[in-house]
Coordinates of C-alpha atoms in Angstrom, one line a residue:
X115 CA -28.4 -12.6 27.3
X116 CA -24.9 -13.6 26.2
X117 CA -26.3 -16.1 23.7
X118 CA -27.4 -13.0 21.6
X119 CA -24.1 -11.2 21.9
X120 CA -22.5 -10.3 18.5
X121 CA -18.7 -10.7 18.6
X122 CA -15.4 -10.0 17.0
X123 CA -12.8 -12.6 17.5
X124 CA -9.3 -11.2 17.2
X125 CA -6.2 -13.3 17.0
X126 CA -3.0 -11.2 17.4
X127 CA -0.2 -13.3 16.0
X128 CA 3.3 -13.0 17.6
X129 CA 6.3 -14.6 16.1
X130 CA 9.2 -16.0 18.1
X131 CA 11.6 -15.9 15.2
X132 CA 15.1 -16.9 16.4
X133 CA 18.1 -14.8 15.2
X134 CA 19.8 -17.9 13.7
X135 CA 16.7 -18.5 11.5
X136 CA 16.6 -15.1 9.9
X137 CA 19.1 -15.8 7.0
X138 CA 17.0 -18.8 6.1
X139 CA 13.7 -17.0 6.4
X140 CA 14.8 -14.3 4.0
X141 CA 15.2 -16.8 1.3
X142 CA 11.5 -17.8 1.3
X143 CA 9.4 -16.7 -1.6
X144 CA 5.7 -15.9 -1.3
X145 CA 3.7 -17.5 -4.1
X146 CA 0.2 -16.0 -4.8
X147 CA -2.6 -18.2 -5.9
X148 CA -4.1 -17.9 -9.4
X149 CA -6.4 -14.8 -9.6
X150 CA -10.0 -15.4 -10.5
X151 CA -10.1 -12.0 -12.1
X152 CA -7.2 -9.9 -13.5
X153 CA -6.0 -6.8 -11.8
X154 CA -7.8 -3.7 -12.8
X155 CA -6.0 -1.2 -15.1
X156 CA -4.0 1.2 -13.0
X157 CA -5.3 4.7 -13.1
X158 CA -2.8 7.4 -13.9
X159 CA -3.4 11.2 -14.2
X160 CA -1.6 12.7 -17.1
X161 CA -1.1 16.4 -18.0
X162 CA -0.8 17.6 -21.6
X163 CA 1.1 20.9 -22.0
X164 CA 0.8 22.6 -25.5
X165 CA 4.1 24.3 -26.5
X166 CA 3.6 23.8 -30.3
X167 CA 2.4 27.4 -31.1
X168 CA -0.7 25.7 -32.7
X169 CA -4.1 24.6 -31.5
X170 CA -4.3 20.9 -30.8
X171 CA -7.0 18.3 -29.9
X172 CA -6.5 15.1 -27.9
X173 CA -8.3 11.9 -28.8
X174 CA -8.3 8.6 -26.9
X175 CA -7.8 5.6 -29.3
X176 CA -10.2 2.8 -28.4
X177 CA -7.9 -0.3 -28.1
X178 CA -10.4 -2.6 -29.8
X179 CA -12.2 -0.5 -32.4
X180 CA -9.5 2.2 -33.0
X181 CA -12.3 4.7 -32.6
X182 CA -11.1 8.2 -31.8
X183 CA -12.8 9.6 -28.7
X184 CA -12.4 13.3 -28.1
X185 CA -10.8 14.2 -24.7
X186 CA -10.0 17.9 -25.1
X187 CA -12.8 20.5 -24.7
X188 CA -12.6 20.7 -27.7
X189 CA -9.1 22.0 -28.2
X190 CA -6.0 23.0 -26.2
X191 CA -4.7 26.5 -27.1
X192 CA -1.0 27.2 -27.3
X193 CA 0.6 27.6 -23.8
X194 CA -2.4 26.0 -22.3
X195 CA -2.7 22.6 -20.6
X196 CA -5.2 19.9 -19.7
X197 CA -5.2 17.1 -17.2
X198 CA -6.8 13.7 -17.9
X199 CA -7.5 10.7 -15.7
X200 CA -6.4 7.7 -17.8
X201 CA -5.0 4.2 -17.4
X202 CA -1.7 2.5 -18.0
X203 CA -1.4 1.3 -21.7
X204 CA -4.0 3.8 -23.1
X205 CA -2.9 5.5 -26.3
X206 CA -3.8 9.0 -27.4
X207 CA -3.6 10.9 -30.7
X208 CA -2.5 14.5 -30.7
X209 CA -3.9 16.4 -33.7
X210 CA -2.9 19.8 -35.0
X211 CA -5.9 22.0 -35.7
X212 CA -6.2 24.6 -38.5
X213 CA -5.4 28.2 -37.7
X214 CA -8.5 30.2 -37.1
X215 CA -7.4 33.0 -39.4
X216 CA -6.1 31.0 -42.4
X217 CA -8.0 27.8 -42.0
X218 CA -4.9 25.7 -42.8
X219 CA -2.3 23.8 -40.8
X220 CA 1.5 24.2 -40.7
X221 CA 2.3 20.7 -41.9
X222 CA 3.7 19.8 -45.3
X223 CA 1.2 20.8 -48.0
X224 CA -0.7 22.6 -45.2
X225 CA -1.8 19.2 -43.8
X226 CA -2.6 18.9 -40.2
X227 CA 0.0 16.9 -38.4
X228 CA -0.6 14.1 -35.8
X229 CA 1.4 12.4 -33.2
X230 CA 0.8 9.8 -30.4
X231 CA 1.7 9.0 -26.8
X232 CA 0.9 6.1 -24.5
X233 CA 0.4 6.2 -20.7
X234 CA 3.1 4.3 -18.9
X235 CA 3.3 2.9 -15.3
X236 CA 5.3 5.8 -13.9
X237 CA 3.9 8.7 -11.8
X238 CA 3.9 12.4 -12.5
X239 CA 3.4 12.1 -16.2
X240 CA 3.5 15.2 -18.4
X241 CA 3.3 15.2 -22.2
X242 CA 4.9 18.3 -23.8
X243 CA 3.7 18.9 -27.3
X244 CA 6.6 20.9 -28.9
X245 CA 7.2 22.8 -32.1
X246 CA 6.5 20.6 -35.2
X247 CA 4.1 18.6 -33.0
X248 CA 6.9 16.7 -31.5
X249 CA 5.9 14.8 -28.3
X250 CA 8.1 14.7 -25.2
X251 CA 6.8 12.3 -22.5
X252 CA 8.2 13.1 -19.0
X253 CA 7.5 11.2 -15.8
X254 CA 9.0 10.4 -12.4
X255 CA 11.4 7.9 -13.8
X256 CA 12.6 10.1 -16.6
X257 CA 13.2 13.0 -14.2
X258 CA 15.2 10.7 -11.9
X259 CA 17.2 9.3 -14.8
X260 CA 18.0 12.8 -16.1
X261 CA 19.0 13.9 -12.6
X262 CA 21.3 10.9 -12.3
X263 CA 22.9 11.5 -15.6
X264 CA 23.4 15.2 -14.8
X265 CA 25.0 14.3 -11.4
X266 CA 27.4 11.8 -13.0
X267 CA 28.4 14.2 -15.8
X268 CA 29.2 16.9 -13.2
X269 CA 31.4 14.5 -11.3
X270 CA 33.1 13.2 -14.4
X271 CA 33.8 16.7 -15.5
X272 CA 35.6 17.5 -12.2
X273 CA 37.6 14.2 -12.5
X274 CA 38.5 15.0 -16.1
X275 CA 39.9 18.4 -15.2
X276 CA 42.3 16.7 -12.7
X277 CA 43.3 14.2 -15.3
X278 CA 44.0 16.9 -17.9
X279 CA 46.0 18.9 -15.3
X280 CA 48.3 15.9 -14.9
X281 CA 48.6 15.2 -18.7
X282 CA 51.7 15.9 -20.7
X283 CA 51.9 19.5 -22.1
X284 CA 54.1 18.5 -25.1
X285 CA 52.2 18.3 -28.4
X286 CA 54.7 15.7 -29.6
X287 CA 53.8 13.4 -26.7
X288 CA 50.8 11.4 -28.0
X289 CA 50.6 9.0 -25.1
X290 CA 47.2 10.5 -24.2
X291 CA 45.6 12.2 -21.3
X292 CA 46.7 11.1 -17.9
X293 CA 50.0 9.7 -19.0
X294 CA 51.8 11.3 -16.1
X295 CA 49.4 9.9 -13.5
X296 CA 50.9 7.5 -11.0
X297 CA 49.0 4.9 -9.0
X298 CA 48.5 7.3 -6.1
X299 CA 47.2 10.1 -8.2
X300 CA 44.9 7.8 -10.1
X301 CA 43.5 6.4 -6.9
X302 CA 43.0 9.9 -5.4
X303 CA 41.0 11.0 -8.5
X304 CA 38.9 7.9 -8.4
X305 CA 38.2 8.4 -4.7
X306 CA 37.2 12.1 -5.4
X307 CA 34.9 10.9 -8.2
X308 CA 33.3 8.4 -5.8
X309 CA 32.9 11.0 -3.1
X310 CA 31.4 13.5 -5.5
X311 CA 28.7 10.9 -6.6
X312 CA 28.0 9.9 -3.0
X313 CA 27.5 13.5 -1.9
X314 CA 25.2 14.1 -4.9
X315 CA 23.2 11.0 -4.1
X316 CA 23.0 12.0 -0.5
X317 CA 21.5 15.4 -1.4
X318 CA 18.9 13.8 -3.7
X319 CA 17.9 11.3 -1.0
X320 CA 17.7 14.0 1.6
X321 CA 15.4 16.1 -0.7
X322 CA 13.3 13.0 -1.4
X323 CA 13.0 12.1 2.3
X324 CA 11.9 15.7 3.1
X325 CA 9.2 15.4 0.5
X326 CA 8.1 12.0 1.7
X327 CA 8.0 13.2 5.3
X328 CA 5.9 16.2 4.3
X329 CA 3.5 14.2 2.2
X330 CA 3.2 11.6 5.1
X331 CA 2.4 14.4 7.6
X332 CA -0.3 15.8 5.2
X333 CA -1.8 12.3 4.6
X334 CA -1.9 11.5 8.3
X335 CA -3.3 14.9 9.2
X336 CA -6.1 14.5 6.6
X337 CA -6.8 10.9 7.8
X338 CA -7.2 12.1 11.3
X339 CA -9.7 14.8 10.3
X340 CA -11.7 12.3 8.3
X341 CA -11.8 9.6 10.9
X342 CA -15.1 10.5 12.6
X343 CA -16.8 11.5 9.3
X344 CA -15.9 8.1 7.8
X345 CA -17.3 6.2 10.8
X346 CA -20.5 8.3 10.8
X347 CA -21.3 7.7 7.1
X348 CA -23.4 4.5 7.1
X349 CA -23.8 4.8 3.3
X350 CA -20.0 4.3 2.8
X351 CA -19.3 0.9 1.4
X352 CA -16.2 -1.2 2.1
X353 CA -13.2 -0.3 0.1
X354 CA -13.1 -2.2 -3.2
X355 CA -10.4 -4.8 -3.5
X356 CA -7.6 -4.2 -6.0
X357 CA -7.7 -7.9 -7.0
X358 CA -9.4 -11.1 -5.9
X359 CA -7.9 -14.5 -5.4
X360 CA -9.1 -17.9 -4.1
X361 CA -7.6 -19.5 -1.0
X362 CA -8.8 -22.9 0.3
X363 CA -12.1 -22.4 -1.6
X364 CA -12.6 -18.9 -0.1
X365 CA -12.7 -15.6 -1.9
X366 CA -10.0 -13.2 -0.8
X367 CA -9.9 -9.5 -1.6
X368 CA -6.5 -7.9 -1.8
X369 CA -7.0 -4.3 -0.7
X370 CA -3.5 -3.2 0.3
X371 CA -0.4 -5.1 -0.9
X372 CA 2.7 -3.2 0.2
X373 CA 5.8 -5.0 1.3
X374 CA 5.3 -4.1 5.0
X375 CA 1.6 -3.5 4.9
X376 CA -1.0 -5.9 3.7
X377 CA -4.8 -5.8 4.1
X378 CA -7.0 -8.7 3.0
X379 CA -10.6 -9.6 3.4
X380 CA -11.6 -13.3 3.4
X381 CA -15.2 -14.5 2.9
X382 CA -16.7 -17.4 4.9
X383 CA -13.6 -17.7 7.0
X384 CA -15.3 -19.4 9.9
X385 CA -18.6 -21.3 10.5
X386 CA -21.6 -20.8 12.8
X387 CA -20.5 -23.9 14.8
X388 CA -17.1 -22.4 15.4
X389 CA -18.6 -19.1 16.5
X390 CA -20.8 -20.9 18.9
X391 CA -17.9 -22.9 20.3
X392 CA -16.0 -19.6 20.9
X393 CA -19.0 -18.0 22.5
X394 CA -19.5 -20.9 25.0
X395 CA -15.8 -20.7 26.0
X396 CA -15.9 -16.9 26.3
X397 CA -19.0 -16.7 28.5
X398 CA -17.4 -17.2 32.0
X399 CA -14.3 -15.2 31.1
X400 CA -15.7 -11.9 29.9
X401 CA -14.3 -8.7 31.5
X402 CA -13.6 -5.1 30.5
X403 CA -11.3 -4.9 27.5
X404 CA -7.7 -3.8 28.0
X405 CA -4.9 -2.5 25.8
X406 CA -1.3 -3.6 25.6
X407 CA 1.0 -1.5 27.7
X408 CA 4.2 -2.1 25.6
X409 CA 5.9 -4.2 28.2
X410 CA 4.1 -7.5 27.8
X411 CA 1.1 -6.5 30.1
X412 CA -2.1 -4.6 29.6
X413 CA -4.4 -2.0 31.3
X414 CA -7.8 -0.5 31.0
X415 CA -8.1 2.5 28.7
X416 CA -10.7 5.0 27.6
X417 CA -9.5 4.4 24.0
X418 CA -11.2 0.9 24.1
X419 CA -14.7 0.3 25.4
X420 CA -15.7 -3.4 25.0
X421 CA -15.8 -6.7 26.8
X422 CA -13.1 -9.4 26.1
X423 CA -12.1 -12.9 27.0
X424 CA -8.9 -14.7 26.2
X425 CA -9.4 -18.3 25.1
X426 CA -6.6 -20.8 25.3
X427 CA -6.6 -23.2 22.4
X428 CA -6.6 -27.0 23.2
X429 CA -4.1 -28.0 20.6
X430 CA -4.0 -31.6 22.0
X431 CA -7.7 -31.9 21.0
X432 CA -7.1 -30.8 17.4
X433 CA -7.1 -34.3 16.0
X434 CA -10.3 -35.0 17.8
X435 CA -12.0 -32.2 15.8
X436 CA -12.0 -29.5 18.4
X437 CA -13.7 -26.5 16.7
X438 CA -11.6 -23.8 18.3
X439 CA -8.4 -25.7 17.4
X440 CA -9.7 -26.2 13.9
X441 CA -10.4 -22.5 13.5
X442 CA -7.1 -21.5 15.0
X443 CA -5.2 -23.8 12.7
X444 CA -6.9 -22.1 9.8
X445 CA -5.7 -18.8 11.1
X446 CA -2.1 -20.0 11.0
X447 CA -2.5 -21.6 7.6
X448 CA -3.6 -18.3 6.1
X449 CA -0.8 -16.3 7.8
X450 CA 1.8 -18.8 6.5
X451 CA 0.2 -18.6 3.1
X452 CA 0.8 -14.9 3.0
X453 CA 4.0 -14.6 5.0
X454 CA 7.0 -16.9 4.5
X455 CA 7.7 -17.6 8.2
X456 CA 6.1 -21.0 8.9
X457 CA 4.7 -19.6 12.1
X458 CA 3.9 -22.3 14.8
X459 CA 1.3 -22.1 17.5
X460 CA 3.9 -22.3 20.3
X461 CA 4.4 -19.0 22.2
X462 CA 1.5 -17.2 20.6
X463 CA -1.1 -15.1 22.3
X464 CA -4.5 -16.6 23.2
X465 CA -7.5 -16.3 20.8
X466 CA -9.3 -13.2 21.9
X467 CA -13.1 -12.8 21.9
X468 CA -14.2 -9.1 21.9
X469 CA -17.8 -7.8 22.3
X470 CA -18.9 -4.3 21.5
X471 CA -22.4 -3.2 22.5
X472 CA -24.6 -0.5 20.8
X473 CA -26.7 1.7 23.0
X474 CA -28.3 4.0 20.4
X475 CA -27.3 7.2 18.6
X476 CA -27.5 9.4 21.8
X477 CA -24.8 7.5 23.6
X478 CA -21.9 10.0 24.1
X479 CA -19.4 7.2 25.0
X480 CA -20.2 4.4 22.5
X481 CA -18.2 1.1 22.4
X482 CA -15.3 1.7 20.0
X483 CA -11.6 1.3 19.6
X484 CA -9.6 4.4 18.9
X485 CA -6.9 4.5 16.2
X486 CA -3.9 2.3 17.2
X487 CA -1.4 -0.2 15.8
X488 CA -1.4 -3.8 16.9
X489 CA 2.4 -4.0 16.5
X490 CA 5.2 -1.5 15.9
X491 CA 4.3 0.8 13.1
X492 CA 7.4 3.1 13.1
X493 CA 9.2 1.7 10.0
X494 CA 12.1 0.4 12.2
X495 CA 13.6 -3.1 12.4
X496 CA 11.4 -6.0 13.7
X497 CA 12.1 -7.0 17.3
X498 CA 12.0 -10.8 17.7
X499 CA 8.9 -11.8 19.8
X500 CA 6.7 -8.8 18.7
X501 CA 3.5 -9.0 16.8
X502 CA 3.6 -9.0 13.0
X503 CA 0.0 -9.8 11.9
X504 CA -3.6 -9.8 13.0
X505 CA -6.8 -11.6 11.8
X506 CA -10.2 -10.2 12.9
X507 CA -13.1 -12.6 12.4
X508 CA -16.7 -11.6 12.6
X509 CA -19.3 -13.9 14.2
X510 CA -22.1 -11.3 14.3
X511 CA -22.3 -7.8 13.0
X512 CA -24.1 -4.7 14.3
X513 CA -27.0 -3.0 12.6
X514 CA -25.3 0.4 12.6
X515 CA -21.6 1.1 13.0
X516 CA -18.7 -1.1 13.8
X517 CA -16.7 -0.8 10.7
X518 CA -12.9 -1.1 10.8
X519 CA -11.0 2.0 9.5
X520 CA -7.4 1.9 8.2
X521 CA -7.3 5.7 8.0
X522 CA -3.7 6.1 6.7
X523 CA -4.4 3.7 3.9
X524 CA -7.9 5.1 3.1
X525 CA -9.4 1.7 3.7
X526 CA -12.9 1.2 5.2
X527 CA -14.2 -2.3 5.9
X528 CA -17.7 -3.0 7.0
X529 CA -18.0 -6.2 9.1
X530 CA -19.5 -9.2 7.3
X531 CA -20.8 -12.2 9.1
X532 CA -18.4 -15.1 9.2
X533 CA -15.8 -13.1 7.2
X534 CA -12.3 -12.1 8.3
X535 CA -10.0 -9.2 7.9
X536 CA -6.3 -10.0 7.8
X537 CA -3.5 -7.4 8.0
X538 CA 0.2 -7.8 8.4
X539 CA 2.7 -5.1 9.4
X540 CA 6.2 -6.5 8.6
X541 CA 8.3 -6.7 5.4
X542 CA 9.5 -10.3 5.4
X543 CA 12.5 -9.4 3.2
X544 CA 13.9 -6.4 4.9
X545 CA 12.4 -7.3 8.3
X546 CA 11.2 -3.6 8.7
X547 CA 7.9 -2.8 10.3
X548 CA 5.0 -1.0 8.7
X549 CA 5.1 2.8 8.8
X550 CA 1.5 3.5 9.9
X551 CA -0.5 2.1 6.9
X552 CA -2.1 -0.6 9.1
X553 CA -3.0 1.8 12.0
X554 CA -6.7 1.1 12.4
X555 CA -9.7 1.8 14.6
X556 CA -13.0 0.2 15.4
X557 CA -15.8 2.6 14.6
X558 CA -18.5 3.1 17.3
X559 CA -21.2 0.5 17.5
X560 CA -24.5 2.4 17.5
X561 CA -27.2 -0.3 17.2
X562 CA -26.8 -4.0 17.8
X563 CA -23.7 -5.8 19.0
X564 CA -20.4 -6.8 17.4

């Protein structure tokens, strides 16, 4: 009975951005609505390394009461370390502890010295407690700055040697270093200095890219191993949003907010009446679901088991209150709210109704959609006419199964009736595509229909 079918309605949004529009589009700014709750403090792991030759303790300072809360267990011995999970802006007190043999500290008048450090926004934070209880705070930015200064100093040193080699040798000549340099020599030294810096930067970028590639391969490998376990865990809740905003009276959860990868959930995105209108239009059109073949067509695939129906939107009936046109306009309104492209309905794909059926836990080939990307997810330049965003809208949800997994982002979304999941896979500034963070799958539907 198709009246009882539970459905997903998926709208894949294409953009027909013309080349002559790109310079204008890159000037658009995306303005976010006012949050209804502030962003949660950002968690940062931090390592304390004791190099002070003394025993120390670490206390967190409560920001409102100034109460000292012990974090070490109970102390950190010399040459030992401890890692804490903290948050940006949290401040800690480092306290010298009395020597066990003498019972006194090494400060002035045998007093126990104290010092402080605050967690910042950077990654890879290490706090070195040095002799005299001096604190050195290192992090990813500090390491990068130090590396840049070292590189520049090395190149300047080489350039200076060449300048001195061309300087006057007479002590009586006080005209200064480089007085004998002509325009050609000066230009050559400047070019060599520039080349030195460029080569050094290229090496650092190459090292960084190798590390990024390695970490990406590890992350994707782990995500692949966890895919089936995540789908099978019915106790796993949807990933918590990083922040919440209101759009058109609807609560929006911002789960991923990267330049080229955004994942949002929108509550009460569509109505029961709109779902019924889609269902009626889809009834006579249902057929086995296909997947895109990369050349504008589609074909059947074992990676996708479901029924689908493409629904053309009667835009000429929008002013008459056509429910499907009204719903589709809402889709474009939200996309244009997030992405600064002013997407129009012309040239877009049809609204797609998808139905997944559950046949019980013993079904060895359940309805599901294996991991895939809706558009290019290779990090390369956007190709005009290709997809750039998707909205998945849930009219009915299954009793068991049917979640959407974004495995490379560690995001798991359980379908919620009348809600929607939005994700985009283009950076509107650089016009680069997502690099796999929006790759997603539809977990098997075990009981009920979706």
